[in-house]
Coordinates of C-alpha atoms in Angstrom, one line a residue:
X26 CA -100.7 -12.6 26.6
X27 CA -97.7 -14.9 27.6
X28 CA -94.1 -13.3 28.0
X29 CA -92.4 -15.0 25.6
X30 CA -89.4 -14.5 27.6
X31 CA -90.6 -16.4 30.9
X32 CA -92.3 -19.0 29.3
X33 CA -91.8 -22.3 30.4
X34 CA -89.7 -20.6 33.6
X35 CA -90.5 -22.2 37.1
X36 CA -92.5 -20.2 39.3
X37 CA -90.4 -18.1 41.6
X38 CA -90.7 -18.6 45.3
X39 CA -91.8 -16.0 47.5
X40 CA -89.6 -13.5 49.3
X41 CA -88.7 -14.4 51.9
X42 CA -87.7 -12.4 55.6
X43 CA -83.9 -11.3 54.3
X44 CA -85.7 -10.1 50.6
X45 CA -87.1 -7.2 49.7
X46 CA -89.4 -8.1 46.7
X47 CA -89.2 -6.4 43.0
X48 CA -90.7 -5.7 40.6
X49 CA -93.7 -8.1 40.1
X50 CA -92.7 -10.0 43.0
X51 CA -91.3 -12.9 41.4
X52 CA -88.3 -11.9 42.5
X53 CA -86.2 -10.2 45.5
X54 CA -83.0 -8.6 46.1
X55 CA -81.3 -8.8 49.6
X56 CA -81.9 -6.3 52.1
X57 CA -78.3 -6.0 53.3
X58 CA -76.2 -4.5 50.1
X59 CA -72.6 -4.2 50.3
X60 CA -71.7 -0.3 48.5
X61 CA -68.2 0.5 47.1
X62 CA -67.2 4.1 47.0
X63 CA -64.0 5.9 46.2
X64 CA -61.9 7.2 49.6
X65 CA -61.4 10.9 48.1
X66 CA -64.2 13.4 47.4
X67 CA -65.5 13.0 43.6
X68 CA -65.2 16.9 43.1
X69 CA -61.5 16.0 43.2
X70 CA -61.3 15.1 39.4
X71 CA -62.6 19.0 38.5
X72 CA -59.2 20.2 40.2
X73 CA -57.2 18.8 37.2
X74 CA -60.0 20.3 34.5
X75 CA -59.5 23.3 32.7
X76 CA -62.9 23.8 31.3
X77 CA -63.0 27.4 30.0
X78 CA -59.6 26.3 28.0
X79 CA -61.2 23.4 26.7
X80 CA -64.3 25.3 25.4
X81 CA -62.4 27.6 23.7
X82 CA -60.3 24.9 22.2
X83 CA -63.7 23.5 20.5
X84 CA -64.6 26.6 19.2
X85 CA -61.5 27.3 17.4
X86 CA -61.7 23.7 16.2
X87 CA -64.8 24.3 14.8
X88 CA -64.1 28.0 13.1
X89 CA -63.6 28.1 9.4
X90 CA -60.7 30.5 10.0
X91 CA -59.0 31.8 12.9
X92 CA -56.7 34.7 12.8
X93 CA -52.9 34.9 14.0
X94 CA -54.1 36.8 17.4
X95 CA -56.5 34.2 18.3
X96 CA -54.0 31.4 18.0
X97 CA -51.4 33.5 20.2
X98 CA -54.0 33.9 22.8
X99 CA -54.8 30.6 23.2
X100 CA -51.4 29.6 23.2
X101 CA -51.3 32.1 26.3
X102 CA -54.0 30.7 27.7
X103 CA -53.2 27.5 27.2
X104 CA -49.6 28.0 28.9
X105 CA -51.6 29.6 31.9
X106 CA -53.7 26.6 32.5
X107 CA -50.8 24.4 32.0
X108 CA -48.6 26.4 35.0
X109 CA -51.7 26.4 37.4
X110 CA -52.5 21.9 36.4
X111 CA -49.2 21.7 37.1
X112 CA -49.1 23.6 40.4
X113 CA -52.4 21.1 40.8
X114 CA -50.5 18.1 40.3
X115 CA -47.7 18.8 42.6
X116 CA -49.9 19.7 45.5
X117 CA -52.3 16.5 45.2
X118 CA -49.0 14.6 44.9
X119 CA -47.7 16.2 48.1
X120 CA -50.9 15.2 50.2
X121 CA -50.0 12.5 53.1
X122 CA -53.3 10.6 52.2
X123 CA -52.7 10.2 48.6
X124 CA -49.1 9.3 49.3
X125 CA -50.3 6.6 51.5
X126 CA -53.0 5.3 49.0
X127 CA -50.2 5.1 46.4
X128 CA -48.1 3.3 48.9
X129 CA -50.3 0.7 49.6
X130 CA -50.7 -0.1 45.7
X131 CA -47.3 0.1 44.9
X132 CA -44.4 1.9 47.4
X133 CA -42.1 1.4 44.3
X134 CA -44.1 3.9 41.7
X135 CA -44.3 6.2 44.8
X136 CA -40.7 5.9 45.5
X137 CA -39.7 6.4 41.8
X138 CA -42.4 7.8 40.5
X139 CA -44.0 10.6 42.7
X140 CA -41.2 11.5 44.5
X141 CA -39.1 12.8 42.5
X142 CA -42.0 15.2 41.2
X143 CA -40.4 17.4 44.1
X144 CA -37.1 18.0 42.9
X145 CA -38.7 20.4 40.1
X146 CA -39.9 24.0 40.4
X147 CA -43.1 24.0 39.3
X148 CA -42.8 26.8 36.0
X149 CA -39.0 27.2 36.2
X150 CA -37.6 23.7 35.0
X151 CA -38.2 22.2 31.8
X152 CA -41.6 19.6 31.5
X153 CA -39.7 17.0 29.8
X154 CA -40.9 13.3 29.3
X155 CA -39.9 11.7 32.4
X156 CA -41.6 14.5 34.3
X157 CA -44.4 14.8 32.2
X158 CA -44.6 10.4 32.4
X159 CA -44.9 11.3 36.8
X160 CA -47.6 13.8 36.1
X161 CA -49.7 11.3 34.2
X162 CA -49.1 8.7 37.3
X163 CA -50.4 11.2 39.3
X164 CA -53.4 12.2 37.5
X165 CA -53.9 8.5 37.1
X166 CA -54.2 7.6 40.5
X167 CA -55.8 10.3 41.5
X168 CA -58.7 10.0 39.1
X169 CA -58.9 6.6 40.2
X170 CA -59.3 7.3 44.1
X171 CA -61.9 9.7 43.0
X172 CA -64.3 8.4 41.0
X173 CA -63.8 5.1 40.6
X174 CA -66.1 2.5 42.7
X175 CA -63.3 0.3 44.1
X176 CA -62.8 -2.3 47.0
X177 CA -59.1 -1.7 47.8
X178 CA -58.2 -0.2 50.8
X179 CA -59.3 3.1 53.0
X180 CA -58.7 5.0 49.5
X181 CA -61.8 2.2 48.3
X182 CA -63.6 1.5 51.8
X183 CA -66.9 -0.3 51.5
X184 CA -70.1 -0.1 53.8
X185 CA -72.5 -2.5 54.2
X186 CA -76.4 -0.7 54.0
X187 CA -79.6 -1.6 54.3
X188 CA -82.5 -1.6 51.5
X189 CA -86.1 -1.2 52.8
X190 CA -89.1 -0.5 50.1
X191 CA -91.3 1.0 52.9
X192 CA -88.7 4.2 53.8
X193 CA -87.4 6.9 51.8
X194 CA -83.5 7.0 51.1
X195 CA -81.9 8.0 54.5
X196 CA -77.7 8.7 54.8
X197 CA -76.3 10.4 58.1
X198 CA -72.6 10.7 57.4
X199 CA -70.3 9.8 59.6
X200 CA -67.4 12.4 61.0
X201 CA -64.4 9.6 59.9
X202 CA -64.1 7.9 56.8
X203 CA -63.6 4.5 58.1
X204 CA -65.5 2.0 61.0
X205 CA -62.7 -0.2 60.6
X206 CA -59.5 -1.6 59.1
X207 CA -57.8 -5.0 58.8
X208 CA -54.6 -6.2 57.1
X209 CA -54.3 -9.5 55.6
X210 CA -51.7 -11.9 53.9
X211 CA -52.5 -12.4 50.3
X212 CA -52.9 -16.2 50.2
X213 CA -49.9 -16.5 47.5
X214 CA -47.3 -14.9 50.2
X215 CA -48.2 -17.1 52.9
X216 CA -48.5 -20.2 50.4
X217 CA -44.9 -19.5 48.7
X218 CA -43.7 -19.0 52.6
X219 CA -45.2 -22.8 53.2
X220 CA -43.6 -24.1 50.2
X221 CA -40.0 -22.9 51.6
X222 CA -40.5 -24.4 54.9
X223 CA -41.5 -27.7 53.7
X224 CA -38.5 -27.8 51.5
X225 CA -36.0 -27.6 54.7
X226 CA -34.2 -30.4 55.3
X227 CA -36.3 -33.1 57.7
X228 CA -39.2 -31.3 57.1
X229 CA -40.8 -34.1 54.7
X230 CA -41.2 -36.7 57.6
X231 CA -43.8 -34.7 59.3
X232 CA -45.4 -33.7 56.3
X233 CA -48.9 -35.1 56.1
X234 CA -49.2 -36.6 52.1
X235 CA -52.8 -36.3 51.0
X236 CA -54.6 -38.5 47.5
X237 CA -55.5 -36.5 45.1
X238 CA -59.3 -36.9 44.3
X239 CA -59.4 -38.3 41.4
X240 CA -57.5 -41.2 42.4
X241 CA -59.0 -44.1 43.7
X242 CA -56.8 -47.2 45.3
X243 CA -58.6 -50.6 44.2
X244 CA -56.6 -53.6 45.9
X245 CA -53.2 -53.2 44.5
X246 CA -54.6 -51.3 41.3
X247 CA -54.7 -47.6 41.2
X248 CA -58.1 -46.3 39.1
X249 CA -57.8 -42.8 37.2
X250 CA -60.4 -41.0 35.3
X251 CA -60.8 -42.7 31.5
X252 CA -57.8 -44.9 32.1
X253 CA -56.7 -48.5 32.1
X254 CA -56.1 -49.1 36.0
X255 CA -52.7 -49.0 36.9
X256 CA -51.3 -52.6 38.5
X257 CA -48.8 -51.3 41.9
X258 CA -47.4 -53.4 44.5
X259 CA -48.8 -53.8 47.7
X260 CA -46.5 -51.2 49.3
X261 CA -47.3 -48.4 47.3
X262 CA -51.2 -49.4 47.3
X263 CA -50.7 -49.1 51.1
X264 CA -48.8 -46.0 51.1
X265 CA -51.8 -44.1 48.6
X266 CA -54.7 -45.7 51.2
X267 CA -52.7 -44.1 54.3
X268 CA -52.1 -40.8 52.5
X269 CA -55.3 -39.2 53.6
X270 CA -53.6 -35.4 54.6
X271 CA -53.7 -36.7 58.7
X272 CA -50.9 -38.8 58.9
X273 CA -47.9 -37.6 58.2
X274 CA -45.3 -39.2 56.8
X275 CA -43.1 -40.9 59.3
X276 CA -46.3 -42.6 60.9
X277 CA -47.2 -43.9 57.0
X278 CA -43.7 -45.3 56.4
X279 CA -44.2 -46.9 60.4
X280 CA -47.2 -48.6 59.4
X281 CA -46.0 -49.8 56.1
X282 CA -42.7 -51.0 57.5
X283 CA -44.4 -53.0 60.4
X284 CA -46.8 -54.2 58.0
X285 CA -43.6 -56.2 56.3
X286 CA -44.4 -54.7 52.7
X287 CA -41.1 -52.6 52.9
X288 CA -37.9 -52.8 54.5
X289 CA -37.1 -49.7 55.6
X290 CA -38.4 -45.8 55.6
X291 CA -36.3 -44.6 53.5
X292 CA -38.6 -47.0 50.1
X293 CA -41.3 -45.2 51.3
X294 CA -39.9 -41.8 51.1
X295 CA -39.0 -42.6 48.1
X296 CA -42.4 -44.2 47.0
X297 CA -43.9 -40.7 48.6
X298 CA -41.4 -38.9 46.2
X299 CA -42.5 -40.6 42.7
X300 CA -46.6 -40.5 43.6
X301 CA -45.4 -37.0 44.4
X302 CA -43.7 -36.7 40.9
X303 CA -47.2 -38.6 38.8
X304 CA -48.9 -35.8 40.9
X305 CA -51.3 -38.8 42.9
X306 CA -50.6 -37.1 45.8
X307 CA -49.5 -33.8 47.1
X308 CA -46.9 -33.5 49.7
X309 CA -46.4 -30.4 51.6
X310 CA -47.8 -27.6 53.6
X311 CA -51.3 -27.6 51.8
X312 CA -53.4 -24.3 53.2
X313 CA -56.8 -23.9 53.0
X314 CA -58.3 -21.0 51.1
X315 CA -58.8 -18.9 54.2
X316 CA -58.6 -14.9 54.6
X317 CA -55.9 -15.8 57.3
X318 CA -53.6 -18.7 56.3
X319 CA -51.1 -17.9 58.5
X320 CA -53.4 -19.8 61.1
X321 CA -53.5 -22.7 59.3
X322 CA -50.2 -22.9 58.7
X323 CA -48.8 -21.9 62.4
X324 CA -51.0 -24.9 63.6
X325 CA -49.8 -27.5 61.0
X326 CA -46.1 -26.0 62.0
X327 CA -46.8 -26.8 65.9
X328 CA -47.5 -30.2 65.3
X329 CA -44.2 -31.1 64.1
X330 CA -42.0 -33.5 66.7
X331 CA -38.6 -32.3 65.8
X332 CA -38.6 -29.7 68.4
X333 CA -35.7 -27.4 67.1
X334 CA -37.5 -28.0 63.2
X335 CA -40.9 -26.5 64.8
X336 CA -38.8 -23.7 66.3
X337 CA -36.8 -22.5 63.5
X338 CA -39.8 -22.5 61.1
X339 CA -42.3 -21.0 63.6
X340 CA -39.6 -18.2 64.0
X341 CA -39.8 -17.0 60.2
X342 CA -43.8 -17.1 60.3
X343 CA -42.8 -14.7 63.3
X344 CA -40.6 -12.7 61.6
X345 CA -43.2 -12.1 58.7
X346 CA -46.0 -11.7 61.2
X347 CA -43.8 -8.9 62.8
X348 CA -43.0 -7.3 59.5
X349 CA -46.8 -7.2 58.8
X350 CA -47.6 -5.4 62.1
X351 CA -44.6 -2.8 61.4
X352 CA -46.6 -1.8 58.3
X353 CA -50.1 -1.8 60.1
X354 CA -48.1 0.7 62.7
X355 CA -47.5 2.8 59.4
X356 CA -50.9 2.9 57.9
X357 CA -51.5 6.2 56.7
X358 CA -47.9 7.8 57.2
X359 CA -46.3 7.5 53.7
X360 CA -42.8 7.6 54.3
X361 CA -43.2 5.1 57.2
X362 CA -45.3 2.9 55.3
X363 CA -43.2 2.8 52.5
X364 CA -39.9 1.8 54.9
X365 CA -41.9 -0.9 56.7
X366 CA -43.3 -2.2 53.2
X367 CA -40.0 -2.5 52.3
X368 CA -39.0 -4.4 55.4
X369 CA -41.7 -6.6 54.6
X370 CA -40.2 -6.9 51.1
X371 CA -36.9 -7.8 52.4
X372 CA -37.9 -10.7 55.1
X373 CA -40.4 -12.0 52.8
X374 CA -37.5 -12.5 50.1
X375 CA -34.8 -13.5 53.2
X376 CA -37.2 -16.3 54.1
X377 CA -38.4 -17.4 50.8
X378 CA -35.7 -16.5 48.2
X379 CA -38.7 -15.5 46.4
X380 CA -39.5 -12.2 44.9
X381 CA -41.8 -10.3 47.0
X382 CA -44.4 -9.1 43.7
X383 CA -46.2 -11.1 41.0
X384 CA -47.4 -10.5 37.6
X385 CA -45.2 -7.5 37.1
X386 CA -46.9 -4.8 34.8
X387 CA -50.3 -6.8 34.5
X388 CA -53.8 -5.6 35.4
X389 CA -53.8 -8.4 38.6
X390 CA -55.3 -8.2 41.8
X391 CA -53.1 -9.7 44.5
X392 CA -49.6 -8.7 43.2
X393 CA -48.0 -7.5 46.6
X394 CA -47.8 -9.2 49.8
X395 CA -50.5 -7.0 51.9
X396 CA -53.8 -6.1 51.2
X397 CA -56.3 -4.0 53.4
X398 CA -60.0 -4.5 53.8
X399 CA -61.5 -1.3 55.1
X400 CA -65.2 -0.7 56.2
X401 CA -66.5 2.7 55.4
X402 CA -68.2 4.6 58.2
X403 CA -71.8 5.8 57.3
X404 CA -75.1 5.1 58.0
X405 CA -77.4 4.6 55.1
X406 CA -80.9 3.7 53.7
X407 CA -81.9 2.6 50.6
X408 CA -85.3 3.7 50.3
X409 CA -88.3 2.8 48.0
X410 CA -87.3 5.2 45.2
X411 CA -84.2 3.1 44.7
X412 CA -86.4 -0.3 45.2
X413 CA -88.6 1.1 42.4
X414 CA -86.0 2.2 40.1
X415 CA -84.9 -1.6 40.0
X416 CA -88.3 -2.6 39.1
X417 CA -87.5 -2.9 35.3
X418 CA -84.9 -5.7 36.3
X419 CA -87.6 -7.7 36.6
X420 CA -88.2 -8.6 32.9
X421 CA -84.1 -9.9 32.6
X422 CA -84.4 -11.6 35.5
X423 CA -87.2 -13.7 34.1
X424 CA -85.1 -13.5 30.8
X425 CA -81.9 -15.3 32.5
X426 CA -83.7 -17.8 34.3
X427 CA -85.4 -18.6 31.1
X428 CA -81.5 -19.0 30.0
X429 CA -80.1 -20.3 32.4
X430 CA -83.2 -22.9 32.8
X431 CA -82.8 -24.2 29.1
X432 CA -78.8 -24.3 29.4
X433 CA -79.2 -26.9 32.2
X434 CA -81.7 -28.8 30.2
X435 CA -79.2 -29.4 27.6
X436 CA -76.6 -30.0 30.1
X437 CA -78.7 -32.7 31.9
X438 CA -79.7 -34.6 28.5
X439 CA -75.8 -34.6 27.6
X440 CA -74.5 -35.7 31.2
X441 CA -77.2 -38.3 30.8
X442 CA -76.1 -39.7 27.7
X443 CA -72.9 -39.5 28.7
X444 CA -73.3 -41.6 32.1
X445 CA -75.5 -44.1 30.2
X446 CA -72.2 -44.9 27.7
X447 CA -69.4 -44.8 30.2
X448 CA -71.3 -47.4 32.4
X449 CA -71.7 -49.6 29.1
X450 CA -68.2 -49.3 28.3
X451 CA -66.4 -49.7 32.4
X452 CA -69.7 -51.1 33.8
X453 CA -71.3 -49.7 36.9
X454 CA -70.6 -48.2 39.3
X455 CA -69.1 -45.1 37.8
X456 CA -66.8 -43.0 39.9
X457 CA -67.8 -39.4 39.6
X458 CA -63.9 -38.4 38.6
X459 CA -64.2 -40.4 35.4
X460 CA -67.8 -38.6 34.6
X461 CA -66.0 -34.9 35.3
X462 CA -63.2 -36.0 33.1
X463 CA -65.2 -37.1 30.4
X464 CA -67.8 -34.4 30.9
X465 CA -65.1 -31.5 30.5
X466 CA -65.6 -31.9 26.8
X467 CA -69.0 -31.2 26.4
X468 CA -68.8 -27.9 26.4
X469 CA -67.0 -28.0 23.0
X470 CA -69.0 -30.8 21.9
X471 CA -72.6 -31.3 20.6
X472 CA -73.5 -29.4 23.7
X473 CA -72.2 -26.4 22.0
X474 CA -74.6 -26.5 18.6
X475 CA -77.7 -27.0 21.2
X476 CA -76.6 -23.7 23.0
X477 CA -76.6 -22.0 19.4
X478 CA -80.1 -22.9 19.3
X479 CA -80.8 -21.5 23.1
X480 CA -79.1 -18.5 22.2
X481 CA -81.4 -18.2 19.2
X482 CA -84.7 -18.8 20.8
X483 CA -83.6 -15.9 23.4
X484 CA -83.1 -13.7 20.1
X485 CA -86.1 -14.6 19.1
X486 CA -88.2 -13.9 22.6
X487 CA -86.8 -10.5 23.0
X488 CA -87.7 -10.0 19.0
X489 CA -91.4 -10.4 19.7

């Protein structure tokens, strides 16, 4: 009988030397998996459980009536559990890793938040809300470190193992947590960093301008997606060809001056500054997405003429590189860490005028200035077992690529139709930013009725 769920599918290819096959062979899975694990032991969640209390709380939840003594002695026992969480609480709150895991999140919350957990005798002072608020950070990031499968930091290492269906499942711990640590930039923090140097005075003139893509220079008419071309004079038609992200801008206004079209630099700065403004081009420190784009932006800073210009701004990338490597000094010491990340806070906002956080109070990856990437120590095998337990993957694999085969179908027939009627209405050739323009639509067009009847085939595959 045909599976009703891979009809029509292409064949799979076959594994090849980097796959390890499943299943029915049709498809593979990599041999090299990257594993997430938490940085503390998983047992550590049970020292902040009190499950005798908690059994005993279900009972007399579920009694028809329960007597003035029984209620007193679980209020006693209660209280007793209570005192000995909190005397939990305060000594996973005092440990040096778990202040440093906290720091690297967010020095603030352990400034203001764990900190202060200390000036309280644990059973002597009243648990009142602010307190009890710090006991539930605690518990919170504790939890977290854990049991939960993160990527962030030692306290969220990863390890990259190997998968191999002809061995059993082999692990040989290591006697260290980590194989290695690195500290990176996040991308916004060196980007923002860019944005104030190119705003110092001078700095424009050996910025390098660069077209946006969807602009296309025809003659003296400038082309945009599903627009009537836009008629420019000569100079600025000159000035958009030249702006290619190589040249910067003193050598474009040069060659526009010499070419007679202008009569001085200053029109083209000021031709730079309005296709600036319609956003046809950008103008600035542009960085590539890079894990590292400090290097990037250090090269684009040494090429800059103006000698004392290249110095001054090559001196606050140094000054932020230095406050990065007076945190990496710090790495696991919390109350070091937390004075170097606040060093870093304070040159980063010296340099910038820019606040050193983003997306305040939001679940965000990326919100401070530093993040680590740390590789987990171990040496481990996944073995047949675990290649057989995938096995029954195999039938939603073939399910997605049914899906996935009959979305692009649709897709193809619509991009079709639509090519066929933007060449009859702007003749041929099309350029491809009018078509992504134009095709940004369809997913909210009559593309989206032919999904509902995709979606209802798949229903109706999985029914039989």
């Amino acid at each position: 009988m045909t599976n009703p769920l891979t009809a029509e599918a292409p064949a799979a290819q076959p594994a090849d030397d980097h796959l390890v096959p499943l299943g029915g062979g049709r498809f593979g899975v990599w041999k090299h998996v990257l594993v997430r694990s938490p940085g503390f032991p998983a047992e550590g969640v049970a020292r902040l459980a009190a499950p005798r209390l908690a059994r005993r709380a279900d009972e007399l939840a579920a009694a028809e009536d329960v007597s003035d003594d029984e209620w007193s002695s679980f209020r006693r026992s209660f209280a007793d559990d209570l005192g000995a969480l909190e005397g939990q609480v305060q000594e996973i709150a005092r440990d040096g890793r778990f202040q440093a895991a906290v720091a690297w999140q967010n020095h603030h919350a352990l400034r203001r938040g764990i900190w202060p957990l200390f000036d309280r005798t644990p059973g002597e002072d009243a648990r009142n809300s602010k307190y009890r608020q710090r006991e539930q950070l605690v518990t919170a990031y504790w939890q977290r470190y854990c049991v939960k499968n993160d990527s962030i930091g030692f306290f969220g290492p990863v390890g990259w193992v190997r998968l191999d269906n002809g061995s059993p499942t082999r692990l040989e711990p290591a006697d260290r947590l980590l194989e290695s640590a690195e500290i990176f930039f996040e991308y916004w923090a060196i980007a923002r960093l860019a944005e104030a140097l190119a705003a110092q005075e001078g700095m424009a003139d050996w910025l390098a301008p660069w077209r946006a893509g969807f602009v296309r220079v025809d003659g003296d008419r400038v082309v945009l997606p599903s627009q009537t071309a836009v008629e420019v004079s000569p100079a600025v038609a000159e000035v958009l060809r030249r702006s290619d992200g190589i040249r910067p801008a003193r050598e474009i206004a040069g060659a526009v001056v010499e070419a007679g079209l202008v009569a001085g630099a200053d029109e083209v700065s000021a031709i730079l500054a309005d296709l600036r403004k319609r956003r046809w081009i950008s103008w600035g420190l542009g960085l590539p997405l890079t894990p590292r784009p400090e290097e990037p932006l250090r090269r684009r800073l040494e090429r800059i003429g103006d000698a004392e210009l290249r110095d001054r701004s090559l001196a606050q990338l140094d000054r932020l590189e230095h406050a990065r490597a007076q945190v990496a000094e710090s790495f696991d010491d919390a109350p070091s860490l937390v004075e170097s990340l606040d060093g870093l806070d304070e040159t980063f906002s010296a340099i910038t005028s820019a606040a050193p956080t983003r997306k305040s109070g939001k679940m965000y990856g990326g919100r401070t200035l530093l993040y680590t990437d740390c590789r987990r120590a171990l040496d481990l095998e996944l073995g047949s077992e675990i290649v057989e337990a995938l096995a029954p993957l195999d039938l939603l694999l073939h399910s997605g690529r049914w899906l996935t085969c009959q979305v692009a179908k649709v897709l193809r027939e619509e991009l079709v139709a639509l090519h066929r009627r933007l060449v009859e209405r702007d003749g041929a050739p099309l350029s491809l930013s009018t078509l992504w323009f134009e095709a940004l639509s369809l997913l909210h067009g009559t593309a989206l009725s032919k999904f509902d009847r995709v979606e209802s085939e798949l229903r109706a595959r999985w029914a039989q």
